């Protein structure tokens, strides 16, 4: 595939008000809700880059650096930072804003990897990325190291998965009495 794209071609910005249904029992944003937003904007960035269906292959760590309170505006920004043959790394930045004081906190930075798939569900090539700004170039260059870490993590996870069975429930099958009390709850 000869086509090239820029980071700005895949830029997505989404701003939402944090309402009571989005929060946990202490009035801060529910982590799972924010993770769904992160996956959502990142997937749109990947689709804008690839102009194809994509699947989430992995999400790097999501560290919640600051709480996001009910009534805050939460703003997510994402774009593609690196491309392999069929995969794309996407960065997501999450900023919370107190709409009364104007104070802002950078709450999360996360990297996700998406793979473009064809109609048969098989990985397909994506356009090359040409980073332009200094920040984009830095992100693009450091992505190679993150890709190596992911590759190792994937191999480790595949090894661990190979040692597990797929029987339910998630208990020690050789000692069925072990979780008897837990199952009664
Ligand atoms: C991701 C998926 C398409 C990869 O398919 P595969 O047949 O294993 O393909 P390959 O091993 O050839 O990998 C294809 C690309 O994905 C990348 N990749 C695969 N697994 C990855 C992972 N866990 N993290 C980061 N990149 C990954 C590979 O590095 C490769 O990139 P490249 O082409 O740019 O070099 C496949 O594992 C899949 O469908 N997983 C489920 C995805 C899903 O359902 N997501 C929604 C979550 S509910």
PDB file of C-alpha atoms in Angstrom, residues 16-184:
ATOM      1  CA  UNK A  16     -18.676  14.989  27.578  1.00  0.00           C
ATOM      2  CA  UNK A  17     -20.231  16.193  30.795  1.00  0.00           C
ATOM      3  CA  UNK A  18     -19.790  13.711  33.670  1.00  0.00           C
ATOM      4  CA  UNK A  19     -23.292  12.939  34.932  1.00  0.00           C
ATOM      5  CA  UNK A  20     -24.469  10.832  37.896  1.00  0.00           C
ATOM      6  CA  UNK A  21     -24.919   7.617  35.834  1.00  0.00           C
ATOM      7  CA  UNK A  22     -21.225   7.892  34.830  1.00  0.00           C
ATOM      8  CA  UNK A  23     -19.970   7.921  38.411  1.00  0.00           C
ATOM      9  CA  UNK A  24     -19.189   5.447  41.178  1.00  0.00           C
ATOM     10  CA  UNK A  25     -20.387   5.510  44.792  1.00  0.00           C
ATOM     11  CA  UNK A  26     -17.937   8.289  45.739  1.00  0.00           C
ATOM     12  CA  UNK A  27     -19.030  10.664  42.961  1.00  0.00           C
ATOM     13  CA  UNK A  28     -16.035  10.239  40.690  1.00  0.00           C
ATOM     14  CA  UNK A  29     -16.100   8.894  37.177  1.00  0.00           C
ATOM     15  CA  UNK A  30     -16.460   5.127  36.923  1.00  0.00           C
ATOM     16  CA  UNK A  31     -13.233   3.698  35.467  1.00  0.00           C
ATOM     17  CA  UNK A  32     -15.035   1.292  33.154  1.00  0.00           C
ATOM     18  CA  UNK A  33     -17.005   4.131  31.597  1.00  0.00           C
ATOM     19  CA  UNK A  34     -13.830   6.102  30.912  1.00  0.00           C
ATOM     20  CA  UNK A  35     -12.168   3.007  29.450  1.00  0.00           C
ATOM     21  CA  UNK A  36     -15.121   2.584  27.080  1.00  0.00           C
ATOM     22  CA  UNK A  37     -14.720   6.231  25.976  1.00  0.00           C
ATOM     23  CA  UNK A  38     -10.972   5.641  25.466  1.00  0.00           C
ATOM     24  CA  UNK A  39     -11.574   2.562  23.298  1.00  0.00           C
ATOM     25  CA  UNK A  40     -14.293   4.423  21.400  1.00  0.00           C
ATOM     26  CA  UNK A  41     -12.229   7.481  20.363  1.00  0.00           C
ATOM     27  CA  UNK A  42      -9.130   5.383  19.687  1.00  0.00           C
ATOM     28  CA  UNK A  43     -11.100   3.042  17.403  1.00  0.00           C
ATOM     29  CA  UNK A  44     -12.422   6.025  15.439  1.00  0.00           C
ATOM     30  CA  UNK A  45      -8.849   7.340  15.015  1.00  0.00           C
ATOM     31  CA  UNK A  46      -7.697   3.930  13.769  1.00  0.00           C
ATOM     32  CA  UNK A  47     -10.641   3.704  11.347  1.00  0.00           C
ATOM     33  CA  UNK A  48      -9.968   7.216  10.056  1.00  0.00           C
ATOM     34  CA  UNK A  49      -6.374   6.183   9.369  1.00  0.00           C
ATOM     35  CA  UNK A  50      -7.095   2.779   7.835  1.00  0.00           C
ATOM     36  CA  UNK A  51     -10.518   3.496   6.321  1.00  0.00           C
ATOM     37  CA  UNK A  52     -11.427  -0.092   7.185  1.00  0.00           C
ATOM     38  CA  UNK A  53     -12.880  -2.122  10.000  1.00  0.00           C
ATOM     39  CA  UNK A  54     -10.473  -2.420  12.935  1.00  0.00           C
ATOM     40  CA  UNK A  55     -10.276  -4.500  16.107  1.00  0.00           C
ATOM     41  CA  UNK A  56      -8.612  -3.600  19.391  1.00  0.00           C
ATOM     42  CA  UNK A  57      -5.577  -5.863  19.701  1.00  0.00           C
ATOM     43  CA  UNK A  58      -4.377  -4.475  23.036  1.00  0.00           C
ATOM     44  CA  UNK A  59      -4.580  -1.617  25.481  1.00  0.00           C
ATOM     45  CA  UNK A  60      -1.460  -0.611  27.356  1.00  0.00           C
ATOM     46  CA  UNK A  61      -1.823   0.374  30.983  1.00  0.00           C
ATOM     47  CA  UNK A  62      -4.468   2.921  31.941  1.00  0.00           C
ATOM     48  CA  UNK A  63      -3.237   4.825  34.995  1.00  0.00           C
ATOM     49  CA  UNK A  64      -5.847   7.125  36.522  1.00  0.00           C
ATOM     50  CA  UNK A  65      -3.649  10.053  37.578  1.00  0.00           C
ATOM     51  CA  UNK A  66      -6.444  12.281  38.940  1.00  0.00           C
ATOM     52  CA  UNK A  67     -10.076  11.642  39.862  1.00  0.00           C
ATOM     53  CA  UNK A  68     -12.720  13.037  37.503  1.00  0.00           C
ATOM     54  CA  UNK A  69     -15.654  14.466  39.440  1.00  0.00           C
ATOM     55  CA  UNK A  70     -19.352  14.564  38.666  1.00  0.00           C
ATOM     56  CA  UNK A  71     -20.066  17.861  36.871  1.00  0.00           C
ATOM     57  CA  UNK A  72     -16.612  17.993  35.248  1.00  0.00           C
ATOM     58  CA  UNK A  73     -16.185  18.069  31.498  1.00  0.00           C
ATOM     59  CA  UNK A  74     -14.044  15.190  30.307  1.00  0.00           C
ATOM     60  CA  UNK A  75     -12.190  15.726  27.028  1.00  0.00           C
ATOM     61  CA  UNK A  76     -10.524  12.904  25.117  1.00  0.00           C
ATOM     62  CA  UNK A  77      -8.126  13.435  22.214  1.00  0.00           C
ATOM     63  CA  UNK A  78      -6.679  10.645  20.089  1.00  0.00           C
ATOM     64  CA  UNK A  79      -4.646  10.081  16.936  1.00  0.00           C
ATOM     65  CA  UNK A  80      -2.509   7.406  15.322  1.00  0.00           C
ATOM     66  CA  UNK A  81       1.128   7.639  16.450  1.00  0.00           C
ATOM     67  CA  UNK A  82       2.693   4.642  14.701  1.00  0.00           C
ATOM     68  CA  UNK A  83       1.875   2.065  12.078  1.00  0.00           C
ATOM     69  CA  UNK A  84       3.236  -1.412  11.470  1.00  0.00           C
ATOM     70  CA  UNK A  85       2.127  -3.471   8.476  1.00  0.00           C
ATOM     71  CA  UNK A  86      -1.435  -4.086   9.641  1.00  0.00           C
ATOM     72  CA  UNK A  87      -1.440  -2.521  13.123  1.00  0.00           C
ATOM     73  CA  UNK A  88      -1.735   1.033  14.376  1.00  0.00           C
ATOM     74  CA  UNK A  89      -0.750   2.525  17.724  1.00  0.00           C
ATOM     75  CA  UNK A  90      -3.156   5.207  18.949  1.00  0.00           C
ATOM     76  CA  UNK A  91      -2.536   7.633  21.813  1.00  0.00           C
ATOM     77  CA  UNK A  92      -5.439   8.850  23.935  1.00  0.00           C
ATOM     78  CA  UNK A  93      -5.123  11.845  26.253  1.00  0.00           C
ATOM     79  CA  UNK A  94      -7.863  12.522  28.799  1.00  0.00           C
ATOM     80  CA  UNK A  95      -8.247  15.963  30.391  1.00  0.00           C
ATOM     81  CA  UNK A  96     -10.864  16.745  33.053  1.00  0.00           C
ATOM     82  CA  UNK A  97     -12.056  20.328  33.452  1.00  0.00           C
ATOM     83  CA  UNK A  98     -13.840  21.857  36.428  1.00  0.00           C
ATOM     84  CA  UNK A  99     -16.361  23.946  34.520  1.00  0.00           C
ATOM     85  CA  UNK A 100     -16.792  26.413  37.413  1.00  0.00           C
ATOM     86  CA  UNK A 101     -13.138  27.178  38.209  1.00  0.00           C
ATOM     87  CA  UNK A 102     -11.659  26.292  34.824  1.00  0.00           C
ATOM     88  CA  UNK A 103      -9.033  24.066  36.516  1.00  0.00           C
ATOM     89  CA  UNK A 104      -7.813  21.250  34.320  1.00  0.00           C
ATOM     90  CA  UNK A 105      -6.030  17.988  35.066  1.00  0.00           C
ATOM     91  CA  UNK A 106      -4.437  15.542  32.697  1.00  0.00           C
ATOM     92  CA  UNK A 107      -6.057  12.356  34.023  1.00  0.00           C
ATOM     93  CA  UNK A 108      -4.993   9.567  31.672  1.00  0.00           C
ATOM     94  CA  UNK A 109      -2.582   8.903  28.837  1.00  0.00           C
ATOM     95  CA  UNK A 110      -3.062   5.560  27.180  1.00  0.00           C
ATOM     96  CA  UNK A 111      -1.751   3.743  24.120  1.00  0.00           C
ATOM     97  CA  UNK A 112      -3.893   1.228  22.291  1.00  0.00           C
ATOM     98  CA  UNK A 113      -3.130  -0.992  19.321  1.00  0.00           C
ATOM     99  CA  UNK A 114      -5.667  -1.694  16.593  1.00  0.00           C
ATOM    100  CA  UNK A 115      -5.433  -4.067  13.667  1.00  0.00           C
ATOM    101  CA  UNK A 116      -7.164  -3.369  10.341  1.00  0.00           C
ATOM    102  CA  UNK A 117      -9.136  -6.354   9.097  1.00  0.00           C
ATOM    103  CA  UNK A 118     -10.613  -7.222   5.717  1.00  0.00           C
ATOM    104  CA  UNK A 119     -14.021  -8.731   4.969  1.00  0.00           C
ATOM    105  CA  UNK A 120     -12.695 -12.182   5.879  1.00  0.00           C
ATOM    106  CA  UNK A 121     -11.617 -10.852   9.283  1.00  0.00           C
ATOM    107  CA  UNK A 122      -7.935 -11.171   8.353  1.00  0.00           C
ATOM    108  CA  UNK A 123      -5.325  -8.461   9.092  1.00  0.00           C
ATOM    109  CA  UNK A 124      -4.820  -6.133   6.106  1.00  0.00           C
ATOM    110  CA  UNK A 125      -2.158  -3.472   5.372  1.00  0.00           C
ATOM    111  CA  UNK A 126      -2.669   0.107   6.564  1.00  0.00           C
ATOM    112  CA  UNK A 127      -1.316   3.370   5.074  1.00  0.00           C
ATOM    113  CA  UNK A 128       2.110   4.491   6.307  1.00  0.00           C
ATOM    114  CA  UNK A 129       2.151   7.299   8.831  1.00  0.00           C
ATOM    115  CA  UNK A 130       4.197  10.468   8.304  1.00  0.00           C
ATOM    116  CA  UNK A 131       4.570  12.334  11.620  1.00  0.00           C
ATOM    117  CA  UNK A 132       5.085  16.083  11.197  1.00  0.00           C
ATOM    118  CA  UNK A 133       5.425  17.965  14.481  1.00  0.00           C
ATOM    119  CA  UNK A 134       8.211  17.442  17.018  1.00  0.00           C
ATOM    120  CA  UNK A 135       5.771  15.773  19.426  1.00  0.00           C
ATOM    121  CA  UNK A 136       4.463  13.439  16.704  1.00  0.00           C
ATOM    122  CA  UNK A 137       8.013  12.503  15.683  1.00  0.00           C
ATOM    123  CA  UNK A 138       8.960  11.773  19.321  1.00  0.00           C
ATOM    124  CA  UNK A 139       5.855   9.636  19.799  1.00  0.00           C
ATOM    125  CA  UNK A 140       6.494   7.817  16.519  1.00  0.00           C
ATOM    126  CA  UNK A 141      10.122   7.067  17.401  1.00  0.00           C
ATOM    127  CA  UNK A 142       9.363   5.890  20.940  1.00  0.00           C
ATOM    128  CA  UNK A 143       6.578   3.642  19.592  1.00  0.00           C
ATOM    129  CA  UNK A 144       9.082   1.071  18.355  1.00  0.00           C
ATOM    130  CA  UNK A 145      10.146   0.376  21.922  1.00  0.00           C
ATOM    131  CA  UNK A 146       6.516   0.141  23.111  1.00  0.00           C
ATOM    132  CA  UNK A 147       5.821  -2.323  20.268  1.00  0.00           C
ATOM    133  CA  UNK A 148       8.682  -4.541  21.486  1.00  0.00           C
ATOM    134  CA  UNK A 149       7.315  -4.492  25.039  1.00  0.00           C
ATOM    135  CA  UNK A 150       3.842  -5.430  23.707  1.00  0.00           C
ATOM    136  CA  UNK A 151       5.258  -8.276  21.638  1.00  0.00           C
ATOM    137  CA  UNK A 152       6.942  -9.734  24.733  1.00  0.00           C
ATOM    138  CA  UNK A 153       3.780  -9.220  26.825  1.00  0.00           C
ATOM    139  CA  UNK A 154       1.675 -10.956  24.174  1.00  0.00           C
ATOM    140  CA  UNK A 155       4.063 -13.933  24.152  1.00  0.00           C
ATOM    141  CA  UNK A 156       3.972 -14.111  27.958  1.00  0.00           C
ATOM    142  CA  UNK A 157       0.155 -13.949  27.971  1.00  0.00           C
ATOM    143  CA  UNK A 158      -0.057 -16.630  25.282  1.00  0.00           C
ATOM    144  CA  UNK A 159       2.188 -18.854  27.399  1.00  0.00           C
ATOM    145  CA  UNK A 160       0.104 -18.300  30.550  1.00  0.00           C
ATOM    146  CA  UNK A 161      -3.108 -18.922  28.570  1.00  0.00           C
ATOM    147  CA  UNK A 162      -1.677 -22.212  27.302  1.00  0.00           C
ATOM    148  CA  UNK A 163      -1.376 -23.412  30.898  1.00  0.00           C
ATOM    149  CA  UNK A 164      -5.068 -22.754  31.686  1.00  0.00           C
ATOM    150  CA  UNK A 165      -8.033 -24.862  30.713  1.00  0.00           C
ATOM    151  CA  UNK A 166     -11.346 -23.439  29.562  1.00  0.00           C
ATOM    152  CA  UNK A 167     -13.566 -25.274  32.048  1.00  0.00           C
ATOM    153  CA  UNK A 168     -15.818 -23.231  34.310  1.00  0.00           C
ATOM    154  CA  UNK A 169     -15.917 -22.136  37.068  1.00  0.00           C
ATOM    155  CA  UNK A 170     -12.575 -20.409  37.642  1.00  0.00           C
ATOM    156  CA  UNK A 171     -11.500 -22.801  40.392  1.00  0.00           C
ATOM    157  CA  UNK A 172      -8.878 -25.394  41.081  1.00  0.00           C
ATOM    158  CA  UNK A 173     -10.455 -28.366  39.274  1.00  0.00           C
ATOM    159  CA  UNK A 174      -8.233 -30.793  41.181  1.00  0.00           C
ATOM    160  CA  UNK A 175      -9.756 -29.589  44.468  1.00  0.00           C
ATOM    161  CA  UNK A 176     -13.470 -28.963  43.817  1.00  0.00           C
ATOM    162  CA  UNK A 177     -14.165 -28.443  47.525  1.00  0.00           C
ATOM    163  CA  UNK A 178     -11.782 -25.502  47.760  1.00  0.00           C
ATOM    164  CA  UNK A 179     -14.251 -22.833  46.602  1.00  0.00           C
ATOM    165  CA  UNK A 180     -17.425 -24.520  47.900  1.00  0.00           C
ATOM    166  CA  UNK A 181     -18.189 -21.748  50.397  1.00  0.00           C
ATOM    167  CA  UNK A 182     -17.504 -19.026  47.832  1.00  0.00           C
ATOM    168  CA  UNK A 183     -19.952 -20.604  45.379  1.00  0.00           C
ATOM    169  CA  UNK A 184     -22.740 -20.580  48.007  1.00  0.00           C
TER     170      UNK A 184
END
